[in-house]
mmCIF file of C-alpha atoms and ligand atoms in Angstrom:
data_model
loop_
_atom_site.group_PDB
_atom_site.id
_atom_site.type_symbol
_atom_site.label_atom_id
_atom_site.label_comp_id
_atom_site.label_asym_id
_atom_site.label_seq_id
_atom_site.Cartn_x
_atom_site.Cartn_y
_atom_site.Cartn_z
ATOM 1 C CA MET I 20 49.716 78.498 57.345
ATOM 2 C CA PRO I 21 49.857 81.842 55.468
ATOM 3 C CA GLN I 22 46.595 83.164 54.101
ATOM 4 C CA VAL I 23 45.963 84.417 50.574
ATOM 5 C CA LEU I 24 42.945 86.544 49.828
ATOM 6 C CA ILE I 25 41.571 86.474 46.270
ATOM 7 C CA VAL I 26 39.218 89.334 45.441
ATOM 8 C CA TYR I 27 37.447 89.391 42.099
ATOM 9 C CA TYR I 28 34.713 91.044 40.110
ATOM 10 C CA SER I 29 33.011 89.062 37.353
ATOM 11 C CA HIS I 30 29.742 89.710 35.566
ATOM 12 C CA GLY I 31 29.771 86.846 33.056
ATOM 13 C CA GLY I 32 31.835 84.280 34.988
ATOM 14 C CA ASN I 33 35.122 84.372 33.031
ATOM 15 C CA THR I 34 37.164 86.148 35.706
ATOM 16 C CA LYS I 35 35.448 84.010 38.357
ATOM 17 C CA LYS I 36 36.730 80.855 36.621
ATOM 18 C CA MET I 37 40.257 82.251 36.727
ATOM 19 C CA ALA I 38 39.850 83.048 40.440
ATOM 20 C CA GLY I 39 38.771 79.460 41.099
ATOM 21 C CA GLU I 40 41.681 77.947 39.191
ATOM 22 C CA ILE I 41 44.212 80.199 40.908
ATOM 23 C CA ALA I 42 42.638 79.473 44.308
ATOM 24 C CA ARG I 43 42.984 75.687 43.847
ATOM 25 C CA SER I 44 46.609 76.086 42.876
ATOM 26 C CA VAL I 45 47.482 78.427 45.772
ATOM 27 C CA GLU I 46 45.834 75.991 48.177
ATOM 28 C CA ALA I 47 47.635 72.986 46.685
ATOM 29 C CA ALA I 48 50.897 74.874 47.169
ATOM 30 C CA GLY I 49 50.310 75.158 50.908
ATOM 31 C CA CYS I 50 48.444 78.395 51.651
ATOM 32 C CA GLN I 51 45.017 78.949 53.106
ATOM 33 C CA VAL I 52 42.768 80.686 50.575
ATOM 34 C CA LEU I 53 39.814 82.991 50.997
ATOM 35 C CA VAL I 54 37.968 83.878 47.784
ATOM 36 C CA LYS I 55 35.690 86.904 47.926
ATOM 37 C CA LYS I 56 33.558 88.852 45.483
ATOM 38 C CA VAL I 57 34.730 92.439 45.426
ATOM 39 C CA ASP I 58 31.500 93.755 46.931
ATOM 40 C CA GLU I 59 31.631 91.298 49.831
ATOM 41 C CA VAL I 60 35.187 91.744 51.080
ATOM 42 C CA THR I 61 36.040 93.946 54.052
ATOM 43 C CA MET I 62 39.188 96.001 54.503
ATOM 44 C CA ASP I 63 39.816 94.061 57.747
ATOM 45 C CA GLU I 64 40.049 90.864 55.676
ATOM 46 C CA VAL I 65 42.422 92.593 53.272
ATOM 47 C CA ALA I 66 44.612 93.847 56.113
ATOM 48 C CA LEU I 67 44.811 90.378 57.680
ATOM 49 C CA ALA I 68 45.840 88.536 54.503
ATOM 50 C CA ASP I 69 49.484 87.575 53.934
ATOM 51 C CA GLY I 70 49.012 87.967 50.180
ATOM 52 C CA LEU I 71 46.403 89.580 47.938
ATOM 53 C CA LEU I 72 45.321 88.630 44.407
ATOM 54 C CA ILE I 73 42.798 90.736 42.528
ATOM 55 C CA GLY I 74 40.943 89.886 39.321
ATOM 56 C CA SER I 75 38.716 91.912 37.032
ATOM 57 C CA PRO I 76 37.400 91.914 33.493
ATOM 58 C CA CYS I 77 38.750 94.618 31.236
ATOM 59 C CA TYR I 78 36.116 97.353 30.875
ATOM 60 C CA PHE I 79 36.863 100.208 28.481
ATOM 61 C CA GLY I 80 40.584 99.495 28.664
ATOM 62 C CA ASN I 81 40.752 99.424 32.434
ATOM 63 C CA MET I 82 39.637 97.380 35.423
ATOM 64 C CA ALA I 83 35.868 97.300 35.992
ATOM 65 C CA GLY I 84 34.322 100.002 38.187
ATOM 66 C CA PRO I 85 33.680 97.789 41.245
ATOM 67 C CA MET I 86 37.347 96.769 41.347
ATOM 68 C CA LYS I 87 38.428 100.407 41.050
ATOM 69 C CA ALA I 88 36.066 101.271 43.912
ATOM 70 C CA PHE I 89 37.674 98.523 46.003
ATOM 71 C CA ILE I 90 41.130 99.850 45.248
ATOM 72 C CA ASP I 91 40.075 103.403 46.083
ATOM 73 C CA ASP I 92 38.621 102.127 49.358
ATOM 74 C CA SER I 93 41.972 100.521 50.184
ATOM 75 C CA ILE I 94 43.240 104.042 50.915
ATOM 76 C CA LYS I 95 42.042 103.143 54.431
ATOM 77 C CA LEU I 96 45.049 100.819 54.676
ATOM 78 C CA PHE I 97 47.498 103.216 53.076
ATOM 79 C CA GLY I 98 48.210 105.501 56.054
ATOM 80 C CA LYS I 99 49.595 102.799 58.303
ATOM 81 C CA GLY I 100 51.145 100.906 55.403
ATOM 82 C CA GLU I 101 49.149 97.770 56.159
ATOM 83 C CA LEU I 102 49.813 96.315 52.701
ATOM 84 C CA ASP I 103 53.410 97.497 52.513
ATOM 85 C CA GLY I 104 55.783 94.622 51.719
ATOM 86 C CA LYS I 105 53.020 92.055 51.182
ATOM 87 C CA PRO I 106 52.825 89.980 47.995
ATOM 88 C CA GLY I 107 50.273 91.061 45.419
ATOM 89 C CA GLY I 108 49.194 90.015 41.961
ATOM 90 C CA ALA I 109 46.441 90.462 39.395
ATOM 91 C CA PHE I 110 44.530 88.578 36.705
ATOM 92 C CA CYS I 111 42.113 89.702 34.041
ATOM 93 C CA SER I 112 39.694 88.559 31.369
ATOM 94 C CA THR I 113 39.338 90.738 28.303
ATOM 95 C CA GLY I 114 37.183 90.620 25.165
ATOM 96 C CA GLY I 115 39.838 90.280 22.483
ATOM 97 C CA ILE I 116 43.412 90.772 21.348
ATOM 98 C CA GLY I 117 44.092 94.494 21.367
ATOM 99 C CA GLY I 118 41.210 95.042 23.778
ATOM 100 C CA LEU I 119 43.602 96.541 26.359
ATOM 101 C CA GLY I 120 43.491 93.698 28.878
ATOM 102 C CA GLU I 121 47.184 94.263 29.524
ATOM 103 C CA VAL I 122 46.517 97.897 30.315
ATOM 104 C CA ALA I 123 43.804 96.875 32.767
ATOM 105 C CA LEU I 124 46.242 94.448 34.400
ATOM 106 C CA GLN I 125 48.922 97.086 34.528
ATOM 107 C CA SER I 126 46.653 99.529 36.325
ATOM 108 C CA MET I 127 45.756 96.898 38.954
ATOM 109 C CA VAL I 128 49.426 96.065 39.451
ATOM 110 C CA THR I 129 50.293 99.768 39.637
ATOM 111 C CA ALA I 130 47.768 100.309 42.443
ATOM 112 C CA MET I 131 49.404 97.475 44.387
ATOM 113 C CA MET I 132 52.824 99.006 43.910
ATOM 114 C CA ILE I 133 51.528 102.337 45.206
ATOM 115 C CA GLN I 134 50.475 100.435 48.335
ATOM 116 C CA GLY I 135 54.073 99.202 48.618
ATOM 117 C CA MET I 136 53.208 95.619 47.712
ATOM 118 C CA VAL I 137 55.643 93.122 46.214
ATOM 119 C CA VAL I 138 54.150 92.144 42.867
ATOM 120 C CA GLN I 139 54.747 88.711 41.392
ATOM 121 C CA GLY I 140 55.588 89.171 37.735
ATOM 122 C CA VAL I 141 55.720 86.443 35.093
ATOM 123 C CA ARG I 142 58.736 85.602 32.914
ATOM 124 C CA LYS I 143 57.011 83.006 30.737
ATOM 125 C CA GLY I 144 53.422 83.954 29.943
ATOM 126 C CA GLY I 145 51.458 87.172 30.369
ATOM 127 C CA HIS I 146 54.064 89.332 32.095
ATOM 128 C CA TYR I 147 51.651 91.273 34.314
ATOM 129 C CA GLY I 148 49.712 88.150 35.321
ATOM 130 C CA PRO I 149 47.211 85.683 33.820
ATOM 131 C CA LEU I 150 45.159 87.235 31.015
ATOM 132 C CA ALA I 151 42.246 85.430 29.348
ATOM 133 C CA ILE I 152 40.407 86.342 26.194
ATOM 134 C CA ASN I 153 36.803 85.805 27.258
ATOM 135 C CA GLU I 154 36.467 82.340 28.808
ATOM 136 C CA PRO I 155 39.817 80.981 30.041
ATOM 137 C CA ASP I 156 40.997 78.182 27.737
ATOM 138 C CA GLU I 157 43.474 75.405 28.599
ATOM 139 C CA ARG I 158 46.476 77.665 28.022
ATOM 140 C CA VAL I 159 45.128 80.313 30.372
ATOM 141 C CA LEU I 160 44.064 77.761 32.991
ATOM 142 C CA THR I 161 47.622 76.420 32.965
ATOM 143 C CA GLU I 162 48.906 79.984 33.396
ATOM 144 C CA CYS I 163 46.524 80.407 36.320
ATOM 145 C CA GLN I 164 47.863 77.209 37.911
ATOM 146 C CA ASN I 165 51.483 78.256 37.417
ATOM 147 C CA TYR I 166 50.787 81.727 38.724
ATOM 148 C CA GLY I 167 49.029 80.378 41.813
ATOM 149 C CA GLN I 168 51.986 78.106 42.539
ATOM 150 C CA ARG I 169 54.564 80.875 42.198
ATOM 151 C CA PHE I 170 52.451 83.304 44.164
ATOM 152 C CA ALA I 171 52.049 80.827 47.038
ATOM 153 C CA ALA I 172 55.813 80.276 47.071
ATOM 154 C CA LEU I 173 56.383 84.027 47.361
ATOM 155 C CA VAL I 174 53.811 84.355 50.145
ATOM 156 C CA LYS I 175 55.395 81.504 52.098
ATOM 157 C CA ARG I 176 58.845 83.017 51.693
ATOM 158 C CA LEU I 177 57.801 86.498 52.812
ATOM 159 C CA ALA I 178 55.410 85.371 55.536
ATOM 160 C CA GLY I 179 58.176 83.009 56.662
HETATM 161 C C1 LIG P 224 31.053 97.473 30.017
HETATM 162 C C2 LIG P 224 32.009 96.552 29.299
HETATM 163 C C3 LIG P 224 33.177 97.076 28.781
HETATM 164 C C4 LIG P 224 34.080 96.235 28.138
HETATM 165 N N1 LIG P 224 35.237 96.783 27.656
HETATM 166 C C5 LIG P 224 36.133 95.977 27.044
HETATM 167 C C6 LIG P 224 37.351 96.522 26.536
HETATM 168 O O1 LIG P 224 37.636 97.709 26.628
HETATM 169 N N2 LIG P 224 38.208 95.676 25.942
HETATM 170 C C7 LIG P 224 37.955 94.335 25.790
HETATM 171 O O2 LIG P 224 38.782 93.603 25.245
HETATM 172 N N3 LIG P 224 36.815 93.791 26.281
HETATM 173 C C8 LIG P 224 35.897 94.578 26.902
HETATM 174 N N4 LIG P 224 34.762 94.026 27.422
HETATM 175 C C9 LIG P 224 34.592 92.550 27.388
HETATM 176 C C10 LIG P 224 34.954 91.879 28.732
HETATM 177 O O3 LIG P 224 36.217 92.295 29.191
HETATM 178 C C11 LIG P 224 34.974 90.365 28.555
HETATM 179 O O4 LIG P 224 33.727 89.913 28.061
HETATM 180 C C12 LIG P 224 35.316 89.621 29.840
HETATM 181 O O5 LIG P 224 35.596 88.272 29.527
HETATM 182 C C13 LIG P 224 34.178 89.658 30.861
HETATM 183 O O6 LIG P 224 34.591 89.001 32.032
HETATM 184 P P1 LIG P 224 33.558 88.357 33.063
HETATM 185 O O7 LIG P 224 32.895 87.179 32.398
HETATM 186 O O8 LIG P 224 34.381 87.955 34.242
HETATM 187 O O9 LIG P 224 32.554 89.419 33.435
HETATM 188 C C14 LIG P 224 33.823 94.847 28.026
HETATM 189 C C15 LIG P 224 32.624 94.331 28.529
HETATM 190 C C16 LIG P 224 31.721 95.169 29.158
HETATM 191 C C17 LIG P 224 30.444 94.589 29.717
#
């Protein structure tokens, strides 16, 4: 069974709720899931995963510092291309409309593309990935479920 690693940072619990909802959906769709706080994950775990999802609140129009530190640390996997060709995706909680949550999501997705990852976009919904305004409401939880399902399908296809 392919394994999906979900790495998140959350101070107030909003992004954590999204991680939990996505994890349940990925698991229901037939992947093994490992959910890790960003300061507890190792690069060995990242390298072993068949797919990687990352989640962060929007801080000052970008991902939060701990998530950026994690991404910078992933340079360790860059040389050998250990993430190259693997599915990736991102989710985010922001404080309000116009608060730049989309920009934060875009910068997480961009980092994954620089690693050569295959990013799951969204046609119907937040195009860069699930985006909550503060606590995820029913609409966002449904987006998280749909995203988890589609992401698991991609992982299964590519891990095939
Ligand atoms: C240091 C800091 C910076 C923030 N910057 C922004 C911001 O630029 N735009 C925004 O919409 N919300 C901003 N917020 C609000 C958070 O993104 C929002 O409360 C989010 O839901 C927190 O997620 P969490 O509960 O997972 O920690 C900021 C919050 C903090 C603490």
